[in-house]
PDB file of C-alpha atoms in Angstrom:
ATOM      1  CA  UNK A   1       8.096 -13.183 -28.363  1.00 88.00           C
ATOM      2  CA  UNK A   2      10.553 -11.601 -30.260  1.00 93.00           C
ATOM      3  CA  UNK A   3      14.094 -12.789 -30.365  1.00 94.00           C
ATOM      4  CA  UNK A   4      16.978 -10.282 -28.374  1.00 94.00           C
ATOM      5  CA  UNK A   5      19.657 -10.938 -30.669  1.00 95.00           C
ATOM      6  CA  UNK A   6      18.149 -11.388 -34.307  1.00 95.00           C
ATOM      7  CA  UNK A   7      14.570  -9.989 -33.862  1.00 93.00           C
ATOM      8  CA  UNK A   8      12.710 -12.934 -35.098  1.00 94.00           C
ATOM      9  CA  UNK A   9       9.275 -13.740 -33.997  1.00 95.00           C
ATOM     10  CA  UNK A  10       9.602 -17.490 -34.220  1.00 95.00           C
ATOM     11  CA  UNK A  11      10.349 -19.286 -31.409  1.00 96.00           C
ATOM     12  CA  UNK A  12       9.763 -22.122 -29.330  1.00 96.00           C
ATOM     13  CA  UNK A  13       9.393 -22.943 -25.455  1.00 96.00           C
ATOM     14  CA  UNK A  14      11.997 -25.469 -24.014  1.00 95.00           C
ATOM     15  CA  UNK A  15      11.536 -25.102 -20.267  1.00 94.00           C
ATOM     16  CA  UNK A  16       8.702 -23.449 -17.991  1.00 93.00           C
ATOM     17  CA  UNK A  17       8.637 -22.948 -14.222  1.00 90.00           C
ATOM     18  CA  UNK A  18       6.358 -21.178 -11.900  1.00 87.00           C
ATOM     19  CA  UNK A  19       8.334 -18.819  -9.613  1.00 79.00           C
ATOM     20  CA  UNK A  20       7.246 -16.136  -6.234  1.00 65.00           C
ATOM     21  CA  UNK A  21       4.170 -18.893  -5.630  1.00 70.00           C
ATOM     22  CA  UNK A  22       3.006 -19.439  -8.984  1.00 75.00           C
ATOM     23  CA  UNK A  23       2.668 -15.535  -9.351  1.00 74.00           C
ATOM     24  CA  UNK A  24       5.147 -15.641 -12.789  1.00 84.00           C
ATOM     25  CA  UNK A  25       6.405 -17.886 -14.934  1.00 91.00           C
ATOM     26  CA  UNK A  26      10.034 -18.242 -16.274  1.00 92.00           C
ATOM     27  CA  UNK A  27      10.544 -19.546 -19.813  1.00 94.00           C
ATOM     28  CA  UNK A  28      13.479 -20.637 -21.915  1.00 95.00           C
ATOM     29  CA  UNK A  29      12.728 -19.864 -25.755  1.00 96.00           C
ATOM     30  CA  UNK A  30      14.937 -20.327 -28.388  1.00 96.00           C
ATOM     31  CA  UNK A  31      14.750 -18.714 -31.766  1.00 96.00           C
ATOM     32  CA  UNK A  32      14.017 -20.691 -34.882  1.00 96.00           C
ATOM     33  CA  UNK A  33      15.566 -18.199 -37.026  1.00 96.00           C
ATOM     34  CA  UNK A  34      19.285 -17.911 -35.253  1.00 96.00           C
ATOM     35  CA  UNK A  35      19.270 -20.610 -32.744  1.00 95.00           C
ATOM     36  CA  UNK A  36      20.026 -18.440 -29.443  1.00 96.00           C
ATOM     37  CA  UNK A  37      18.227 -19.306 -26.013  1.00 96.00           C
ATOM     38  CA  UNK A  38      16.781 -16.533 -23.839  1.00 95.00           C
ATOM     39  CA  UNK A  39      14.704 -16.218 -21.265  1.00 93.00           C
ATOM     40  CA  UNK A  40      11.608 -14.365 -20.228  1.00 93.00           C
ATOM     41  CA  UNK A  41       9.151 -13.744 -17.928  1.00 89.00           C
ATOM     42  CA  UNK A  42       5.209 -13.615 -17.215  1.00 88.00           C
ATOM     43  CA  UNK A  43       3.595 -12.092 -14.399  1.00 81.00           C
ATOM     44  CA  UNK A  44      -0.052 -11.064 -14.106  1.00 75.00           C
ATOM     45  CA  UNK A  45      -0.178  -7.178 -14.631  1.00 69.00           C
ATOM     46  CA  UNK A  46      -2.297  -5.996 -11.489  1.00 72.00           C
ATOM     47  CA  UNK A  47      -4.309  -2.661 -11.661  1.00 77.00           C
ATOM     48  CA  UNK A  48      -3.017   0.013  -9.148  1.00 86.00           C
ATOM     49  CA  UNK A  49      -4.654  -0.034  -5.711  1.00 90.00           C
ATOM     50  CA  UNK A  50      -5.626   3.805  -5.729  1.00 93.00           C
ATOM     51  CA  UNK A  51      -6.633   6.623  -2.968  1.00 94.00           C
ATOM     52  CA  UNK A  52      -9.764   8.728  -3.987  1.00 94.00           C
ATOM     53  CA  UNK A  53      -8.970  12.043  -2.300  1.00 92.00           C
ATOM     54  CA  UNK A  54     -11.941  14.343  -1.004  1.00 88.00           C
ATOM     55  CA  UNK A  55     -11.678  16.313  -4.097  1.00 92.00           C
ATOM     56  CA  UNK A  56     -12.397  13.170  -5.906  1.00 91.00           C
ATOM     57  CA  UNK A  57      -8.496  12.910  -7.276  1.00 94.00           C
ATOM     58  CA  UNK A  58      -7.096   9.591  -7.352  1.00 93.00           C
ATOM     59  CA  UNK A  59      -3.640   8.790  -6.466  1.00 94.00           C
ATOM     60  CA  UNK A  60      -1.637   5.778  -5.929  1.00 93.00           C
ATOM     61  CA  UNK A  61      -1.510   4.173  -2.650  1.00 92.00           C
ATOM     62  CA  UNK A  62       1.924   4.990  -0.636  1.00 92.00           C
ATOM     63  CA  UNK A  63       2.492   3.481   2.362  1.00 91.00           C
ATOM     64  CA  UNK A  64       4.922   5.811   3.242  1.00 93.00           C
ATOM     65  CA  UNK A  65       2.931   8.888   3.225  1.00 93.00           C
ATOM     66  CA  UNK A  66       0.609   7.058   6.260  1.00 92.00           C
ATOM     67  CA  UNK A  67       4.044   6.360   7.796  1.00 93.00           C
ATOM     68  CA  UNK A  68       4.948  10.141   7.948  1.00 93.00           C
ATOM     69  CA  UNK A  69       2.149  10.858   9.308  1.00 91.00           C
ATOM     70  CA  UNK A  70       2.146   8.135  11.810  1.00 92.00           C
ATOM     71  CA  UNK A  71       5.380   9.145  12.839  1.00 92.00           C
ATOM     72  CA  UNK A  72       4.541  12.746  13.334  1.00 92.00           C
ATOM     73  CA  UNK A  73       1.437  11.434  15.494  1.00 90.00           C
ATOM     74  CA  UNK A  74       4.213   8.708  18.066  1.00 91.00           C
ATOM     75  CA  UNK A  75       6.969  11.897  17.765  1.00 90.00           C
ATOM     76  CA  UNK A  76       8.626  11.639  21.384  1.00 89.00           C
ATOM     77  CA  UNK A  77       6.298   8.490  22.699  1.00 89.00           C
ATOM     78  CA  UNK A  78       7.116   5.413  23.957  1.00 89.00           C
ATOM     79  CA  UNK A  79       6.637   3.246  20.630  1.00 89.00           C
ATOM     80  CA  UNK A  80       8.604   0.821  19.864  1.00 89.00           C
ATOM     81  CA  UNK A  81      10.050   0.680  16.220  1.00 87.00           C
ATOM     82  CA  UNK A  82       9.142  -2.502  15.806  1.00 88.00           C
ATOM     83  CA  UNK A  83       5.479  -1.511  16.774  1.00 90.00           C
ATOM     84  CA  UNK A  84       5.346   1.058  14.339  1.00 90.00           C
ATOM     85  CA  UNK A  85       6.165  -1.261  11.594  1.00 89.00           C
ATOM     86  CA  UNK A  86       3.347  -3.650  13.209  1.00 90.00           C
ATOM     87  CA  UNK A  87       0.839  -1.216  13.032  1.00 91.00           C
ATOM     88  CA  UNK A  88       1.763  -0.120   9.374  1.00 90.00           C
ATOM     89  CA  UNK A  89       1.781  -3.966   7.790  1.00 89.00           C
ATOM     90  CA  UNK A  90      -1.918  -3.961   9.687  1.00 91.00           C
ATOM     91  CA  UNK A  91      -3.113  -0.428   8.420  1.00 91.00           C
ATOM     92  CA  UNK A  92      -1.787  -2.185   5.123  1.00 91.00           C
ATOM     93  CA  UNK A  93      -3.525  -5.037   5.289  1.00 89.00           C
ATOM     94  CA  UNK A  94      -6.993  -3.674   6.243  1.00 91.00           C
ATOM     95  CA  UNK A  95      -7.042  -0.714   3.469  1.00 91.00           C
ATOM     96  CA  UNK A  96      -6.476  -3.482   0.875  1.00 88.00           C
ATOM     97  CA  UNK A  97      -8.860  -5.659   2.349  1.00 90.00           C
ATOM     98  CA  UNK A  98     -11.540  -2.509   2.433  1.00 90.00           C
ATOM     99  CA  UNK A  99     -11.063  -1.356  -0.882  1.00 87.00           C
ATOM    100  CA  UNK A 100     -10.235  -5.317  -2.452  1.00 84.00           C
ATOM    101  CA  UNK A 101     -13.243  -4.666  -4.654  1.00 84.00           C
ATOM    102  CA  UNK A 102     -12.563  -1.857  -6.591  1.00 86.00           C
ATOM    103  CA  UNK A 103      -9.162  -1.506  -5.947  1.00 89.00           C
ATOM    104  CA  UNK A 104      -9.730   1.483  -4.596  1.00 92.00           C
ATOM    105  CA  UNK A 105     -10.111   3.179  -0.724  1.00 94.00           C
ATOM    106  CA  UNK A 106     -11.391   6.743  -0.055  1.00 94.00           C
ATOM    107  CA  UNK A 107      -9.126   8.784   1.984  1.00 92.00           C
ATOM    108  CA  UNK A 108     -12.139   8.952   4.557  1.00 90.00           C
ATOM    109  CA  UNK A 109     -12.062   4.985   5.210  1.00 93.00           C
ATOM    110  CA  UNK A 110      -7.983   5.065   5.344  1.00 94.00           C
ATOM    111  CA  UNK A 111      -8.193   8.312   8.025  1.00 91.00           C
ATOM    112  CA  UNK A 112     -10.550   6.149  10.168  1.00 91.00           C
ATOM    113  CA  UNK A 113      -8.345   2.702   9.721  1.00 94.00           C
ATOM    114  CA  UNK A 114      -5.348   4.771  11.109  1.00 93.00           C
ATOM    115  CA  UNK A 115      -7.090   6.461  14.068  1.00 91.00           C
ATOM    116  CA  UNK A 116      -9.018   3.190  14.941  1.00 92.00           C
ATOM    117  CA  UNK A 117      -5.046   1.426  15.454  1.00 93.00           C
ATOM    118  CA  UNK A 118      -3.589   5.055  17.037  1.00 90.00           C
ATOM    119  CA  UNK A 119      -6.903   5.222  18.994  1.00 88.00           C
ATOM    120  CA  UNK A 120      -6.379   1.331  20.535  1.00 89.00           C
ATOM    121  CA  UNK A 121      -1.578   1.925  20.416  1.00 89.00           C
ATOM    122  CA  UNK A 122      -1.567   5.514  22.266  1.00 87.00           C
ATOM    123  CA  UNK A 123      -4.389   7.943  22.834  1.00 87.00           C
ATOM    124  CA  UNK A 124      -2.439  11.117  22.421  1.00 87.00           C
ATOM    125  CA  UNK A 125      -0.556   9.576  19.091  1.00 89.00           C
ATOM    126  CA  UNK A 126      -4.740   9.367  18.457  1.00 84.00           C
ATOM    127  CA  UNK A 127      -5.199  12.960  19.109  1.00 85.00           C
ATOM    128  CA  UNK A 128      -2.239  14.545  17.574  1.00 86.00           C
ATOM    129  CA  UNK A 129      -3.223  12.385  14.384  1.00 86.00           C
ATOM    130  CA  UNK A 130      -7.268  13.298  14.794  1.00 83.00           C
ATOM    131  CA  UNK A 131      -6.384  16.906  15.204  1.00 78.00           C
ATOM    132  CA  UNK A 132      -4.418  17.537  11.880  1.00 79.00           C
ATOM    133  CA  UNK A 133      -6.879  14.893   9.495  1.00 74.00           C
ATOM    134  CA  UNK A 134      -9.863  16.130  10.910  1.00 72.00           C
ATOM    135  CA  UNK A 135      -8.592  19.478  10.418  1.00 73.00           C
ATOM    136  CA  UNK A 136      -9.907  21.468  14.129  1.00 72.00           C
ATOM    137  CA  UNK A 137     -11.332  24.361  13.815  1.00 74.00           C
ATOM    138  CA  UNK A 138     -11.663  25.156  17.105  1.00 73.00           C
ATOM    139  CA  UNK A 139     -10.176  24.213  21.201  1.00 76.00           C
ATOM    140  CA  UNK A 140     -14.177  22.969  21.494  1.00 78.00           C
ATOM    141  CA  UNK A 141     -13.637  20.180  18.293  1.00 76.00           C
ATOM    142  CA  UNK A 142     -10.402  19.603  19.956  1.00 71.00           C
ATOM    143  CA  UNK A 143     -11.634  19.102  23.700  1.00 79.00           C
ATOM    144  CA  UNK A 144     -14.748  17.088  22.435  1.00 79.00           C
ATOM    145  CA  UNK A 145     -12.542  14.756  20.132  1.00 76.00           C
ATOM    146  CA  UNK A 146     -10.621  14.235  23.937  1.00 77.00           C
ATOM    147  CA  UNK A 147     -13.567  13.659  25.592  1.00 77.00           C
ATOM    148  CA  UNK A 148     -14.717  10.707  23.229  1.00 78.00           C
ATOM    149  CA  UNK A 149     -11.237   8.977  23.757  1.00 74.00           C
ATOM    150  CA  UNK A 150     -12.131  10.034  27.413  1.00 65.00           C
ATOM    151  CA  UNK A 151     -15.004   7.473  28.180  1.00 51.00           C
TER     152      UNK A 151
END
C-alpha cells in the first residue's frame, strides 16, 4: 500500500476490523518511511450482474428501468406504494437468484419474473405490461393473452 503523504511502499498493519458483515476490512497502516497513520479499505470486487438483451447485448442490471416499467403497467390502479416497492425487492431477489450462476439473466427470464408477480398483484397491470414486452401485433395476440389470465 502506498503511503498518502510521502509515497512510500513500506508499511505496516496496526489494527484490522471486519465491517458491513465481514464484507470489508478496515486497516490502520502506518508508513515506515515518514511515520503517518492512514487508513484503508478491502472489499471483495464483485463482477457485474448483467442483462443479455435479445440482440445478445449485455447491459448492467438497473432496477430502475423494471420500476418504470412497472409503474407504467399500476398507472391509475389501486397499488399501494409500499406494494410496489414489495414487488420490486422480490423481482430483485428472484433475477439474482436465476441468473446467481453466471451472473447473468436474459431479458426473456426477467420479462417472465415481472409478469408472473403483475400476473398474481393486478391482472390488467399484467396486461398493460404483457402487451408492450411481448410486443402485440395484433387485437387477436391481445384478446388471447386476456383469455389465458381469463381461466
Amino acid at each position: 500500500m502506498r503511503c498518502p503523504y510521502c509515497g512510500s511502499f513500506d508499511d505496516k498493519v496496526l489494527e484490522s476490523r471486519q465491517l458491513a458483515n465481514g464484507e470489508s476490512i478496515r486497516r490502520r497502516r502506518e508508513c515506515l518511511s515518514c511515520g503517518q497513520r492512514f487508513t484503508s479499505f478491502e472489499r471483495i470486487e464483485e463482477k457485474q450482474f448483467m442483462v443479455v438483451k435479445r440482440d445478445g447485448r449485455r447491459q448492467p442490471f438497473d432496477i430502475k428501468k423494471i420500476a418504470k416499467g412497472i409503474e407504467r403497467a399500476l398507472e391509475k390502479r389501486p397499488i399501494s406504494t409500499d406494494l410496489k416497492d414489495q414487488i420490486l425487492n422480490e423481482i430483485e431477489d428472484e433475477a439474482y437468484t436465476v441468473g446467481k450462476a453466471d451472473r447473468e439473466i436474459s431479458t426473456a427470464q426477467l420479462g417472465e419474473i415481472v409478469l408472473k408477480r403483475l400476473n398474481a398483484l393486478d391482472k390488467v397491470a399484467y396486461i398493460r405490461f404483457a402487451s408492450v414486452y411481448r410486443k402485440f401485433n395484433n387485437l387477436e395476440e391481445f384478446i388471447e393473452e386476456v383469455k389465458k389470465i381469463s381461466l
